[in-house]
mmCIF file of C-alpha atoms and ligand atoms in Angstrom:
data_model
loop_
_atom_site.group_PDB
_atom_site.id
_atom_site.type_symbol
_atom_site.label_atom_id
_atom_site.label_comp_id
_atom_site.label_asym_id
_atom_site.label_seq_id
_atom_site.Cartn_x
_atom_site.Cartn_y
_atom_site.Cartn_z
ATOM 1 C CA MET A 168 1.299 -31.953 -4.139
ATOM 2 C CA ILE A 169 3.940 -31.294 -1.471
ATOM 3 C CA PRO A 170 2.336 -31.515 1.996
ATOM 4 C CA SER A 171 2.501 -28.173 3.795
ATOM 5 C CA GLY A 172 4.385 -29.642 6.762
ATOM 6 C CA LEU A 173 2.480 -27.252 9.023
ATOM 7 C CA ARG A 174 0.704 -29.858 11.177
ATOM 8 C CA ASP A 175 1.449 -29.185 14.878
ATOM 9 C CA LYS A 176 3.663 -26.212 14.004
ATOM 10 C CA VAL A 177 3.322 -23.318 16.451
ATOM 11 C CA VAL A 178 2.244 -20.220 14.546
ATOM 12 C CA ILE A 179 1.830 -16.696 15.946
ATOM 13 C CA VAL A 180 -0.331 -14.264 13.980
ATOM 14 C CA THR A 181 -0.237 -10.636 15.136
ATOM 15 C CA GLY A 182 -3.410 -8.662 14.485
ATOM 16 C CA GLY A 183 -5.136 -12.024 14.133
ATOM 17 C CA ALA A 184 -8.489 -10.907 15.536
ATOM 18 C CA ALA A 185 -9.777 -9.319 12.308
ATOM 19 C CA GLY A 186 -9.426 -9.066 8.547
ATOM 20 C CA ILE A 187 -6.403 -10.671 6.889
ATOM 21 C CA GLY A 188 -4.990 -11.743 10.255
ATOM 22 C CA ARG A 189 -8.118 -13.647 11.240
ATOM 23 C CA ALA A 190 -8.269 -15.373 7.836
ATOM 24 C CA THR A 191 -4.585 -16.239 8.213
ATOM 25 C CA ALA A 192 -5.058 -17.710 11.699
ATOM 26 C CA GLU A 193 -7.944 -19.824 10.369
ATOM 27 C CA ARG A 194 -5.990 -21.060 7.331
ATOM 28 C CA PHE A 195 -3.026 -22.139 9.487
ATOM 29 C CA ALA A 196 -5.469 -23.907 11.822
ATOM 30 C CA ASP A 197 -6.926 -25.715 8.761
ATOM 31 C CA GLU A 198 -3.403 -27.045 8.115
ATOM 32 C CA GLY A 199 -3.330 -28.499 11.629
ATOM 33 C CA ALA A 200 -1.065 -25.798 13.101
ATOM 34 C CA LYS A 201 -1.310 -24.613 16.709
ATOM 35 C CA VAL A 202 -2.236 -20.971 16.235
ATOM 36 C CA VAL A 203 -1.699 -18.181 18.738
ATOM 37 C CA VAL A 204 -3.206 -14.732 18.088
ATOM 38 C CA TRP A 205 -1.629 -11.565 19.441
ATOM 39 C CA ASP A 206 -4.044 -8.635 19.130
ATOM 40 C CA VAL A 207 -5.003 -5.524 21.066
ATOM 41 C CA SER A 208 -8.660 -6.248 20.493
ATOM 42 C CA SER A 209 -8.781 -9.801 21.850
ATOM 43 C CA GLU A 210 -8.264 -11.279 25.328
ATOM 44 C CA PRO A 211 -5.607 -11.215 26.669
ATOM 45 C CA ARG A 212 -4.892 -7.837 25.097
ATOM 46 C CA ILE A 213 -1.441 -8.031 23.464
ATOM 47 C CA ASP A 214 0.094 -4.891 22.009
ATOM 48 C CA VAL A 215 2.857 -5.389 19.419
ATOM 49 C CA THR A 216 4.344 -1.996 20.282
ATOM 50 C CA SER A 217 5.038 -2.968 23.902
ATOM 51 C CA ARG A 218 8.212 -4.873 24.674
ATOM 52 C CA GLU A 219 6.799 -5.974 28.057
ATOM 53 C CA SER A 220 3.570 -7.207 26.508
ATOM 54 C CA ILE A 221 5.403 -9.158 23.795
ATOM 55 C CA ASP A 222 8.083 -10.627 26.081
ATOM 56 C CA ALA A 223 5.329 -11.909 28.373
ATOM 57 C CA ALA A 224 3.407 -13.280 25.373
ATOM 58 C CA VAL A 225 6.506 -15.155 24.096
ATOM 59 C CA ALA A 226 7.040 -16.661 27.565
ATOM 60 C CA GLU A 227 3.390 -17.763 27.576
ATOM 61 C CA VAL A 228 3.657 -19.446 24.155
ATOM 62 C CA LEU A 229 6.833 -21.255 25.194
ATOM 63 C CA ALA A 230 5.276 -22.390 28.478
ATOM 64 C CA GLN A 231 2.291 -23.758 26.585
ATOM 65 C CA HIS A 232 3.843 -25.117 23.385
ATOM 66 C CA GLY A 233 7.622 -25.233 23.961
ATOM 67 C CA ARG A 234 8.526 -23.804 20.551
ATOM 68 C CA ILE A 235 7.704 -21.156 17.913
ATOM 69 C CA ASP A 236 7.816 -22.130 14.245
ATOM 70 C CA VAL A 237 6.165 -19.249 12.393
ATOM 71 C CA LEU A 238 5.648 -15.552 13.161
ATOM 72 C CA VAL A 239 3.265 -13.638 10.887
ATOM 73 C CA ASN A 240 3.794 -9.919 11.540
ATOM 74 C CA ASN A 241 0.382 -8.836 10.276
ATOM 75 C CA ALA A 242 -0.850 -6.200 12.778
ATOM 76 C CA GLY A 243 -1.126 -2.792 11.144
ATOM 77 C CA ILE A 244 -3.077 0.452 11.199
ATOM 78 C CA VAL A 245 -3.746 3.395 8.877
ATOM 79 C CA ARG A 246 -4.066 7.085 9.798
ATOM 80 C CA ASP A 247 -4.195 8.915 6.474
ATOM 81 C CA ALA A 248 -3.428 12.593 5.909
ATOM 82 C CA GLN A 249 -1.628 14.575 3.257
ATOM 83 C CA LEU A 250 1.848 15.806 4.149
ATOM 84 C CA VAL A 251 0.663 19.358 3.385
ATOM 85 C CA LYS A 252 -2.943 19.917 2.292
ATOM 86 C CA VAL A 253 -3.681 22.926 0.130
ATOM 87 C CA LYS A 254 -7.210 24.206 -0.610
ATOM 88 C CA ASP A 255 -7.928 27.242 -2.779
ATOM 89 C CA GLY A 256 -4.223 28.085 -2.726
ATOM 90 C CA GLU A 257 -4.060 28.057 1.091
ATOM 91 C CA ILE A 258 -2.381 25.494 3.356
ATOM 92 C CA VAL A 259 -5.205 24.055 5.445
ATOM 93 C CA SER A 260 -3.471 21.222 7.312
ATOM 94 C CA THR A 261 -0.367 19.064 7.630
ATOM 95 C CA MET A 262 0.161 15.495 8.854
ATOM 96 C CA ASP A 263 0.675 15.926 12.591
ATOM 97 C CA ASP A 264 3.318 14.174 14.682
ATOM 98 C CA ALA A 265 0.828 11.962 16.550
ATOM 99 C CA THR A 266 -0.599 10.647 13.264
ATOM 100 C CA PHE A 267 2.873 9.903 11.927
ATOM 101 C CA ASP A 268 4.117 8.305 15.165
ATOM 102 C CA ALA A 269 1.054 6.091 15.693
ATOM 103 C CA VAL A 270 1.496 4.346 12.349
ATOM 104 C CA VAL A 271 5.276 4.017 12.631
ATOM 105 C CA ASN A 272 4.863 2.598 16.122
ATOM 106 C CA VAL A 273 2.499 -0.235 15.159
ATOM 107 C CA ASN A 274 3.505 -1.022 11.577
ATOM 108 C CA LEU A 275 7.274 -0.684 11.878
ATOM 109 C CA LYS A 276 8.311 -0.783 15.531
ATOM 110 C CA GLY A 277 5.740 -3.493 16.260
ATOM 111 C CA VAL A 278 7.278 -5.766 13.617
ATOM 112 C CA PHE A 279 10.730 -5.114 15.104
ATOM 113 C CA VAL A 280 9.588 -5.750 18.703
ATOM 114 C CA CYS A 281 7.837 -9.035 17.858
ATOM 115 C CA THR A 282 10.598 -10.390 15.648
ATOM 116 C CA ARG A 283 13.329 -9.497 18.140
ATOM 117 C CA ALA A 284 11.396 -11.333 20.840
ATOM 118 C CA VAL A 285 10.731 -14.486 18.799
ATOM 119 C CA VAL A 286 13.952 -15.004 16.846
ATOM 120 C CA PRO A 287 16.138 -16.127 19.800
ATOM 121 C CA GLN A 288 13.846 -19.158 20.180
ATOM 122 C CA MET A 289 14.015 -19.862 16.435
ATOM 123 C CA ILE A 290 17.819 -19.677 16.576
ATOM 124 C CA LYS A 291 17.799 -22.218 19.430
ATOM 125 C CA GLN A 292 15.581 -24.476 17.315
ATOM 126 C CA ARG A 293 17.752 -23.879 14.220
ATOM 127 C CA GLY A 294 14.685 -23.052 12.170
ATOM 128 C CA GLY A 295 11.611 -20.934 11.728
ATOM 129 C CA VAL A 296 9.728 -18.651 9.372
ATOM 130 C CA VAL A 297 9.087 -14.900 9.718
ATOM 131 C CA LEU A 298 6.493 -13.336 7.409
ATOM 132 C CA ASN A 299 5.933 -9.579 7.238
ATOM 133 C CA ALA A 300 2.916 -7.594 6.011
ATOM 134 C CA SER A 301 4.117 -5.039 3.493
ATOM 135 C CA SER A 302 1.795 -3.476 0.898
ATOM 136 C CA ILE A 303 1.715 -2.350 -2.705
ATOM 137 C CA VAL A 304 2.007 1.184 -1.309
ATOM 138 C CA GLY A 305 5.358 0.229 0.229
ATOM 139 C CA LEU A 306 6.594 -0.384 -3.312
ATOM 140 C CA TYR A 307 5.055 2.659 -5.032
ATOM 141 C CA GLY A 308 3.895 5.135 -2.358
ATOM 142 C CA ASN A 309 0.332 6.416 -2.105
ATOM 143 C CA PHE A 310 -1.404 9.766 -1.945
ATOM 144 C CA GLY A 311 -2.220 10.629 1.684
ATOM 145 C CA GLN A 312 -0.109 7.828 3.141
ATOM 146 C CA THR A 313 3.295 9.336 3.991
ATOM 147 C CA ASN A 314 3.356 7.452 7.286
ATOM 148 C CA TYR A 315 1.811 4.156 6.155
ATOM 149 C CA ALA A 316 3.757 3.832 2.887
ATOM 150 C CA ALA A 317 7.055 4.516 4.670
ATOM 151 C CA THR A 318 6.357 1.765 7.202
ATOM 152 C CA LYS A 319 5.467 -0.707 4.472
ATOM 153 C CA ALA A 320 8.695 0.106 2.606
ATOM 154 C CA GLY A 321 10.544 -0.227 5.927
ATOM 155 C CA VAL A 322 9.116 -3.698 6.392
ATOM 156 C CA ILE A 323 10.694 -4.703 3.079
ATOM 157 C CA SER A 324 14.070 -3.511 4.409
ATOM 158 C CA PHE A 325 13.498 -5.543 7.586
ATOM 159 C CA THR A 326 12.767 -8.580 5.417
ATOM 160 C CA GLN A 327 15.918 -8.196 3.342
ATOM 161 C CA THR A 328 18.131 -7.470 6.351
ATOM 162 C CA TRP A 329 16.806 -10.325 8.475
ATOM 163 C CA ALA A 330 17.016 -12.710 5.508
ATOM 164 C CA ARG A 331 20.753 -11.911 5.381
ATOM 165 C CA GLU A 332 21.233 -12.185 9.149
ATOM 166 C CA LEU A 333 19.076 -15.210 9.924
ATOM 167 C CA GLY A 334 19.342 -17.514 6.905
ATOM 168 C CA LYS A 335 22.335 -19.302 8.416
ATOM 169 C CA PHE A 336 20.120 -20.451 11.306
ATOM 170 C CA GLY A 337 17.555 -21.958 8.944
ATOM 171 C CA ILE A 338 15.168 -19.073 9.550
ATOM 172 C CA ARG A 339 13.402 -17.945 6.377
ATOM 173 C CA VAL A 340 12.104 -14.368 6.140
ATOM 174 C CA ASN A 341 9.722 -13.087 3.460
ATOM 175 C CA ALA A 342 7.155 -10.336 2.970
ATOM 176 C CA VAL A 343 3.763 -10.219 1.279
ATOM 177 C CA ALA A 344 2.649 -7.052 -0.499
ATOM 178 C CA PRO A 345 -1.154 -7.153 -0.736
ATOM 179 C CA GLY A 346 -3.034 -4.942 -3.154
ATOM 180 C CA PHE A 347 -6.454 -3.770 -1.978
ATOM 181 C CA ILE A 348 -8.175 -6.390 0.142
ATOM 182 C CA ALA A 349 -11.778 -6.125 1.301
ATOM 183 C CA THR A 350 -11.294 -5.758 5.081
ATOM 184 C CA ASP A 351 -12.510 -3.165 7.612
ATOM 185 C CA MET A 352 -9.275 -1.235 6.944
ATOM 186 C CA ILE A 353 -10.407 -0.299 3.441
ATOM 187 C CA LYS A 354 -14.195 -0.849 3.593
ATOM 188 C CA ALA A 355 -14.381 2.518 5.347
ATOM 189 C CA MET A 356 -13.487 4.135 1.991
ATOM 190 C CA PRO A 357 -16.271 5.444 -0.289
ATOM 191 C CA GLN A 358 -17.655 2.814 -2.686
ATOM 192 C CA LYS A 359 -16.604 4.961 -5.652
ATOM 193 C CA VAL A 360 -12.955 4.847 -4.522
ATOM 194 C CA LEU A 361 -13.167 1.075 -3.983
ATOM 195 C CA ASP A 362 -14.644 0.598 -7.482
ATOM 196 C CA THR A 363 -11.825 2.646 -8.988
ATOM 197 C CA MET A 364 -9.245 0.578 -7.119
ATOM 198 C CA ALA A 365 -10.802 -2.645 -8.358
ATOM 199 C CA GLN A 366 -10.825 -1.395 -11.947
ATOM 200 C CA LYS A 367 -7.133 -0.459 -11.796
ATOM 201 C CA ALA A 368 -6.109 -4.071 -11.184
ATOM 202 C CA PRO A 369 -5.839 -6.149 -14.376
ATOM 203 C CA LEU A 370 -7.972 -8.835 -12.695
ATOM 204 C CA GLY A 371 -10.637 -6.143 -12.145
ATOM 205 C CA MET A 372 -11.417 -6.878 -8.517
ATOM 206 C CA LEU A 373 -10.420 -6.365 -4.900
ATOM 207 C CA GLY A 374 -8.797 -9.249 -3.075
ATOM 208 C CA GLU A 375 -10.276 -11.309 -0.246
ATOM 209 C CA PRO A 376 -8.533 -11.883 3.117
ATOM 210 C CA ASP A 377 -8.128 -15.549 2.148
ATOM 211 C CA ASP A 378 -6.025 -14.574 -0.886
ATOM 212 C CA ILE A 379 -3.411 -13.171 1.489
ATOM 213 C CA ALA A 380 -3.876 -15.926 4.070
ATOM 214 C CA ASN A 381 -3.136 -18.517 1.373
ATOM 215 C CA ALA A 382 0.076 -16.679 0.458
ATOM 216 C CA TYR A 383 1.245 -16.696 4.091
ATOM 217 C CA VAL A 384 0.444 -20.376 4.495
ATOM 218 C CA TRP A 385 2.278 -21.250 1.300
ATOM 219 C CA LEU A 386 5.332 -19.136 2.204
ATOM 220 C CA ALA A 387 5.465 -20.842 5.620
ATOM 221 C CA SER A 388 5.121 -24.307 4.104
ATOM 222 C CA ASP A 389 7.797 -26.763 3.008
ATOM 223 C CA ALA A 390 6.836 -26.021 -0.616
ATOM 224 C CA ALA A 391 8.505 -22.604 -0.184
ATOM 225 C CA LYS A 392 11.675 -23.912 1.514
ATOM 226 C CA PHE A 393 14.006 -22.139 -0.958
ATOM 227 C CA ILE A 394 12.127 -18.807 -0.934
ATOM 228 C CA HIS A 395 13.934 -16.280 1.233
ATOM 229 C CA GLY A 396 14.306 -12.500 1.428
ATOM 230 C CA THR A 397 11.635 -11.766 -1.138
ATOM 231 C CA VAL A 398 8.421 -9.747 -1.444
ATOM 232 C CA LEU A 399 5.443 -11.575 -2.915
ATOM 233 C CA SER A 400 2.872 -9.263 -4.533
ATOM 234 C CA VAL A 401 -0.688 -10.553 -4.106
ATOM 235 C CA ASP A 402 -2.696 -7.838 -5.791
ATOM 236 C CA GLY A 403 -4.568 -9.013 -8.893
ATOM 237 C CA GLY A 404 -1.805 -7.498 -11.012
ATOM 238 C CA LEU A 405 -2.319 -3.982 -9.625
ATOM 239 C CA VAL A 406 1.440 -3.567 -9.318
ATOM 240 C CA LEU A 407 1.698 -3.601 -13.129
ATOM 241 C CA GLY A 408 -0.458 -0.556 -13.533
ATOM 242 C CA THR A 409 1.096 1.593 -10.836
HETATM 243 N N1 NAD B 785 -6.585 -4.474 3.664
HETATM 244 C C1 NAD B 785 -5.743 -4.140 2.707
HETATM 245 O O1 NAD B 785 -6.117 -3.750 1.601
HETATM 246 C C2 NAD B 785 -4.250 -4.214 2.948
HETATM 247 C C3 NAD B 785 -3.405 -3.946 1.869
HETATM 248 C C4 NAD B 785 -2.035 -4.014 2.054
HETATM 249 C C5 NAD B 785 -1.523 -4.369 3.296
HETATM 250 N N2 NAD B 785 -2.361 -4.609 4.323
HETATM 251 C C6 NAD B 785 -1.754 -4.950 5.625
HETATM 252 O O2 NAD B 785 -2.247 -6.186 6.102
HETATM 253 C C7 NAD B 785 -2.330 -6.154 7.525
HETATM 254 C C8 NAD B 785 -3.737 -6.495 7.980
HETATM 255 O O3 NAD B 785 -4.643 -5.555 7.409
HETATM 256 P P1 NAD B 785 -6.232 -5.679 7.594
HETATM 257 O O4 NAD B 785 -6.833 -4.973 6.444
HETATM 258 O O5 NAD B 785 -6.612 -7.088 7.881
HETATM 259 O O6 NAD B 785 -6.431 -4.782 8.921
HETATM 260 P P2 NAD B 785 -7.617 -4.775 9.991
HETATM 261 O O7 NAD B 785 -7.719 -3.372 10.453
HETATM 262 O O8 NAD B 785 -8.836 -5.470 9.461
HETATM 263 O O9 NAD B 785 -7.012 -5.680 11.169
HETATM 264 C C9 NAD B 785 -5.844 -5.308 11.835
HETATM 265 C C10 NAD B 785 -5.752 -6.031 13.164
HETATM 266 O O10 NAD B 785 -4.555 -5.575 13.810
HETATM 267 C C11 NAD B 785 -4.859 -5.345 15.181
HETATM 268 N N3 NAD B 785 -3.923 -4.379 15.750
HETATM 269 C C12 NAD B 785 -3.850 -3.041 15.501
HETATM 270 N N4 NAD B 785 -2.908 -2.471 16.278
HETATM 271 C C13 NAD B 785 -2.370 -3.476 17.025
HETATM 272 C C14 NAD B 785 -1.353 -3.519 18.028
HETATM 273 N N5 NAD B 785 -0.708 -2.399 18.450
HETATM 274 N N6 NAD B 785 -1.041 -4.726 18.590
HETATM 275 C C15 NAD B 785 -1.708 -5.852 18.224
HETATM 276 N N7 NAD B 785 -2.684 -5.857 17.293
HETATM 277 C C16 NAD B 785 -3.009 -4.692 16.693
HETATM 278 C C17 NAD B 785 -6.296 -4.822 15.162
HETATM 279 O O11 NAD B 785 -6.910 -4.929 16.446
HETATM 280 C C18 NAD B 785 -6.925 -5.718 14.112
HETATM 281 O O12 NAD B 785 -7.443 -6.909 14.667
HETATM 282 C C19 NAD B 785 -1.879 -4.749 7.950
HETATM 283 O O13 NAD B 785 -0.500 -4.768 8.277
HETATM 284 C C20 NAD B 785 -2.097 -3.937 6.698
HETATM 285 O O14 NAD B 785 -1.284 -2.800 6.652
HETATM 286 C C21 NAD B 785 -3.718 -4.552 4.185
#
């Protein structure tokens, strides 16, 4: 087996305080990496949507570790609503601006803000890895997720664009498109909906946070040194049935 090459690498995981992000931070730590978590719900509170917050956080990582090897842009939120909801032939609601903007701000602008702040250091080092959290819904859309699905498709465009721009500096950029993973983000859904989701995947189950964490670790590792500009589906085959 090829060693991961992640020992002593400096890895930033955004949204690393919960769910997939926490599992990812733990898996990188298992590989011997020095892991830094940026999250609004941990101390110090770091908000991926704030340029000031992220610039200060980059300066802190560099003061402490002197380099940045991997950025996992995992932080994300959902605020679901139909574009236009109709009941008994009447329009009852629409997705409001605040709901749209909140999701675009974290899931799309946050990825931009963090990557823009980290890449100059990776260029100086002539190497690094950027990994972005897309989703199966970024590939196929989803009922009630105008805002979320658009951001997850946008993240794929980021990945492809940055792969073109940054490859010459030895910086690899890839995305992971999880299917439905049992985290707080989706556990809030009714059990019946979760069962239906599980049944739709050819493997017949939801994923675990570790399934995605393992994909990030592998994509960041030396074993994936020729993988660049791609989207890895980790979804129990759900993508086939969509
Ligand atoms: N769970 C799934 O089924 C699933 C499927 C596809 C994609 N994803 C994506 O994977 C990522 C992680 O999802 P999850 O299910 O673990 O979510 P989660 O809600 O369990 O955790 C998200 C974390 O992001 C943090 N966060 C939110 N806004 C932030 C901000 N502005 N700045 C910094 N941190 C912030 C939260 O505090 C939280 O710790 C998200 O990008 C999500 O869209 C999840």
